[in-house]
Amino acid sequence: MWNEPSVERLSRIPKFYETEDIEVKEKLIYLHFFIGGCDWYVAEFDGDDTFFGYAILNQDYQNAEWGYFSFEELKTLRVGGSEVDCELERFWQPRKAKDVPEIWRKA
């Protein structure tokens, strides 16, 4: 994985269910992973291996959805020799889901 997030950066992400009372569009998105036409946006983390967030696979916005995905699996994905990348902190600061156009493209 390119630019794997640091332990410190991961520690800032709320644990599972800590944001369940926050309306989806108001949830903060802490990380953005991507490769090719796939994007994963992280809102919660179990502190071990599983994220909760929004996934768009192969630019399929119609079937994109909120759900759980594995950090370890993201680390092993390869497309044409390229690895999954995590957007650097200087480019990706936590922002509300409503401020991420890719998440609301389906709507």
PDB file of C-alpha atoms in Angstrom:
ATOM      1  CA  MET A   1       0.000   0.000   0.000  1.00  0.00           C
ATOM      2  CA  TRP A   2       1.229   3.439  -0.921  1.00  0.00           C
ATOM      3  CA  ASN A   3       1.123   6.011   1.872  1.00  0.00           C
ATOM      4  CA  GLU A   4      -0.218   3.665   4.535  1.00  0.00           C
ATOM      5  CA  PRO A   5      -1.824   5.820   7.252  1.00  0.00           C
ATOM      6  CA  SER A   6       0.162   6.142  10.467  1.00  0.00           C
ATOM      7  CA  VAL A   7      -1.013   4.702  13.782  1.00  0.00           C
ATOM      8  CA  GLU A   8      -1.529   8.282  14.952  1.00  0.00           C
ATOM      9  CA  ARG A   9      -3.735   9.094  11.973  1.00  0.00           C
ATOM     10  CA  LEU A  10      -5.743   5.891  12.445  1.00  0.00           C
ATOM     11  CA  SER A  11      -6.197   6.676  16.151  1.00  0.00           C
ATOM     12  CA  ARG A  12      -8.143   9.845  15.273  1.00  0.00           C
ATOM     13  CA  ILE A  13     -10.901   7.866  13.549  1.00  0.00           C
ATOM     14  CA  PRO A  14     -13.980   7.211  15.732  1.00  0.00           C
ATOM     15  CA  LYS A  15     -14.584   3.632  16.820  1.00  0.00           C
ATOM     16  CA  PHE A  16     -17.570   1.652  15.524  1.00  0.00           C
ATOM     17  CA  TYR A  17     -20.946   3.104  16.487  1.00  0.00           C
ATOM     18  CA  GLU A  18     -19.497   6.297  17.991  1.00  0.00           C
ATOM     19  CA  THR A  19     -21.044   8.269  15.136  1.00  0.00           C
ATOM     20  CA  GLU A  20     -24.286   6.310  14.716  1.00  0.00           C
ATOM     21  CA  ASP A  21     -26.349   9.250  15.999  1.00  0.00           C
ATOM     22  CA  ILE A  22     -24.828  11.574  13.406  1.00  0.00           C
ATOM     23  CA  GLU A  23     -26.775  11.985  10.170  1.00  0.00           C
ATOM     24  CA  VAL A  24     -24.914  10.303   7.288  1.00  0.00           C
ATOM     25  CA  LYS A  25     -24.273  13.522   5.375  1.00  0.00           C
ATOM     26  CA  GLU A  26     -22.752  15.048   8.541  1.00  0.00           C
ATOM     27  CA  LYS A  27     -20.387  12.139   9.325  1.00  0.00           C
ATOM     28  CA  LEU A  28     -16.723  13.033   9.026  1.00  0.00           C
ATOM     29  CA  ILE A  29     -14.701  11.139   6.438  1.00  0.00           C
ATOM     30  CA  TYR A  30     -11.190  10.628   7.815  1.00  0.00           C
ATOM     31  CA  LEU A  31      -9.405   8.700   5.071  1.00  0.00           C
ATOM     32  CA  HIS A  32      -9.650   8.214   1.329  1.00  0.00           C
ATOM     33  CA  PHE A  33      -8.164   5.069  -0.241  1.00  0.00           C
ATOM     34  CA  PHE A  34      -8.126   4.638  -4.011  1.00  0.00           C
ATOM     35  CA  ILE A  35      -6.884   2.594  -6.942  1.00  0.00           C
ATOM     36  CA  GLY A  36      -8.018   2.795 -10.544  1.00  0.00           C
ATOM     37  CA  GLY A  37     -11.743   3.556 -10.546  1.00  0.00           C
ATOM     38  CA  CYS A  38     -12.247   2.401  -6.938  1.00  0.00           C
ATOM     39  CA  ASP A  39     -12.556   4.609  -3.859  1.00  0.00           C
ATOM     40  CA  TRP A  40     -13.064   3.842  -0.172  1.00  0.00           C
ATOM     41  CA  TYR A  41     -13.985   6.619   2.277  1.00  0.00           C
ATOM     42  CA  VAL A  42     -13.510   5.925   6.000  1.00  0.00           C
ATOM     43  CA  ALA A  43     -15.845   7.214   8.737  1.00  0.00           C
ATOM     44  CA  GLU A  44     -15.182   4.676  11.554  1.00  0.00           C
ATOM     45  CA  PHE A  45     -12.516   2.122  12.476  1.00  0.00           C
ATOM     46  CA  ASP A  46     -12.561  -0.818  14.882  1.00  0.00           C
ATOM     47  CA  GLY A  47      -8.954  -0.058  15.824  1.00  0.00           C
ATOM     48  CA  ASP A  48      -7.740  -3.338  14.364  1.00  0.00           C
ATOM     49  CA  ASP A  49      -8.633  -4.228  10.778  1.00  0.00           C
ATOM     50  CA  THR A  50     -12.141  -3.147   9.824  1.00  0.00           C
ATOM     51  CA  PHE A  51     -13.334   0.211   8.552  1.00  0.00           C
ATOM     52  CA  PHE A  52     -16.872   1.505   8.114  1.00  0.00           C
ATOM     53  CA  GLY A  53     -17.389   3.902   5.266  1.00  0.00           C
ATOM     54  CA  TYR A  54     -18.460   4.387   1.689  1.00  0.00           C
ATOM     55  CA  ALA A  55     -17.153   2.260  -1.201  1.00  0.00           C
ATOM     56  CA  ILE A  56     -17.322   2.932  -4.926  1.00  0.00           C
ATOM     57  CA  LEU A  57     -16.007   0.033  -7.009  1.00  0.00           C
ATOM     58  CA  ASN A  58     -15.082   0.397 -10.687  1.00  0.00           C
ATOM     59  CA  GLN A  59     -16.753   3.823 -10.862  1.00  0.00           C
ATOM     60  CA  ASP A  60     -20.110   2.104 -10.352  1.00  0.00           C
ATOM     61  CA  TYR A  61     -21.874   4.931  -8.544  1.00  0.00           C
ATOM     62  CA  GLN A  62     -25.271   3.265  -8.938  1.00  0.00           C
ATOM     63  CA  ASN A  63     -24.218   0.356  -6.683  1.00  0.00           C
ATOM     64  CA  ALA A  64     -21.871   2.283  -4.378  1.00  0.00           C
ATOM     65  CA  GLU A  65     -22.801   1.928  -0.716  1.00  0.00           C
ATOM     66  CA  TRP A  66     -21.993   2.345   2.964  1.00  0.00           C
ATOM     67  CA  GLY A  67     -20.543  -0.738   4.606  1.00  0.00           C
ATOM     68  CA  TYR A  68     -17.557  -2.485   6.177  1.00  0.00           C
ATOM     69  CA  PHE A  69     -14.211  -3.241   4.515  1.00  0.00           C
ATOM     70  CA  SER A  70     -10.931  -4.731   5.630  1.00  0.00           C
ATOM     71  CA  PHE A  71      -7.704  -2.762   5.994  1.00  0.00           C
ATOM     72  CA  GLU A  72      -5.667  -5.931   5.378  1.00  0.00           C
ATOM     73  CA  GLU A  73      -7.566  -6.639   2.164  1.00  0.00           C
ATOM     74  CA  LEU A  74      -6.984  -3.082   0.934  1.00  0.00           C
ATOM     75  CA  LYS A  75      -3.259  -3.577   1.558  1.00  0.00           C
ATOM     76  CA  THR A  76      -3.186  -6.645  -0.694  1.00  0.00           C
ATOM     77  CA  LEU A  77      -5.133  -5.257  -3.673  1.00  0.00           C
ATOM     78  CA  ARG A  78      -3.197  -4.779  -6.907  1.00  0.00           C
ATOM     79  CA  VAL A  79      -4.357  -3.533 -10.288  1.00  0.00           C
ATOM     80  CA  GLY A  80      -1.868  -3.820 -13.117  1.00  0.00           C
ATOM     81  CA  GLY A  81       1.001  -3.776 -10.642  1.00  0.00           C
ATOM     82  CA  SER A  82      -0.304  -0.709  -8.801  1.00  0.00           C
ATOM     83  CA  GLU A  83      -1.174  -0.781  -5.111  1.00  0.00           C
ATOM     84  CA  VAL A  84      -3.988   0.924  -3.226  1.00  0.00           C
ATOM     85  CA  ASP A  85      -3.014   4.437  -2.176  1.00  0.00           C
ATOM     86  CA  CYS A  86      -4.150   6.423   0.849  1.00  0.00           C
ATOM     87  CA  GLU A  87      -4.483  10.111   0.132  1.00  0.00           C
ATOM     88  CA  LEU A  88      -1.830  12.001   2.065  1.00  0.00           C
ATOM     89  CA  GLU A  89      -2.879  14.027   5.076  1.00  0.00           C
ATOM     90  CA  ARG A  90      -1.741  17.267   3.465  1.00  0.00           C
ATOM     91  CA  PHE A  91      -4.281  16.649   0.675  1.00  0.00           C
ATOM     92  CA  TRP A  92      -7.057  14.920   2.646  1.00  0.00           C
ATOM     93  CA  GLN A  93      -8.289  16.553   5.817  1.00  0.00           C
ATOM     94  CA  PRO A  94     -11.379  15.142   7.549  1.00  0.00           C
ATOM     95  CA  ARG A  95     -14.506  16.548   5.938  1.00  0.00           C
ATOM     96  CA  LYS A  96     -18.213  15.893   6.125  1.00  0.00           C
ATOM     97  CA  ALA A  97     -19.622  13.245   3.816  1.00  0.00           C
ATOM     98  CA  LYS A  98     -21.829  15.903   2.225  1.00  0.00           C
ATOM     99  CA  ASP A  99     -18.616  17.681   1.136  1.00  0.00           C
ATOM    100  CA  VAL A 100     -17.312  14.655  -0.796  1.00  0.00           C
ATOM    101  CA  PRO A 101     -18.875  14.884  -4.285  1.00  0.00           C
ATOM    102  CA  GLU A 102     -18.199  11.216  -5.089  1.00  0.00           C
ATOM    103  CA  ILE A 103     -20.350  10.090  -2.158  1.00  0.00           C
ATOM    104  CA  TRP A 104     -23.317  12.190  -3.267  1.00  0.00           C
ATOM    105  CA  ARG A 105     -22.958  11.495  -6.996  1.00  0.00           C
ATOM    106  CA  LYS A 106     -25.408   8.582  -6.647  1.00  0.00           C
ATOM    107  CA  ALA A 107     -28.046  10.855  -5.152  1.00  0.00           C
TER     108      ALA A 107
END
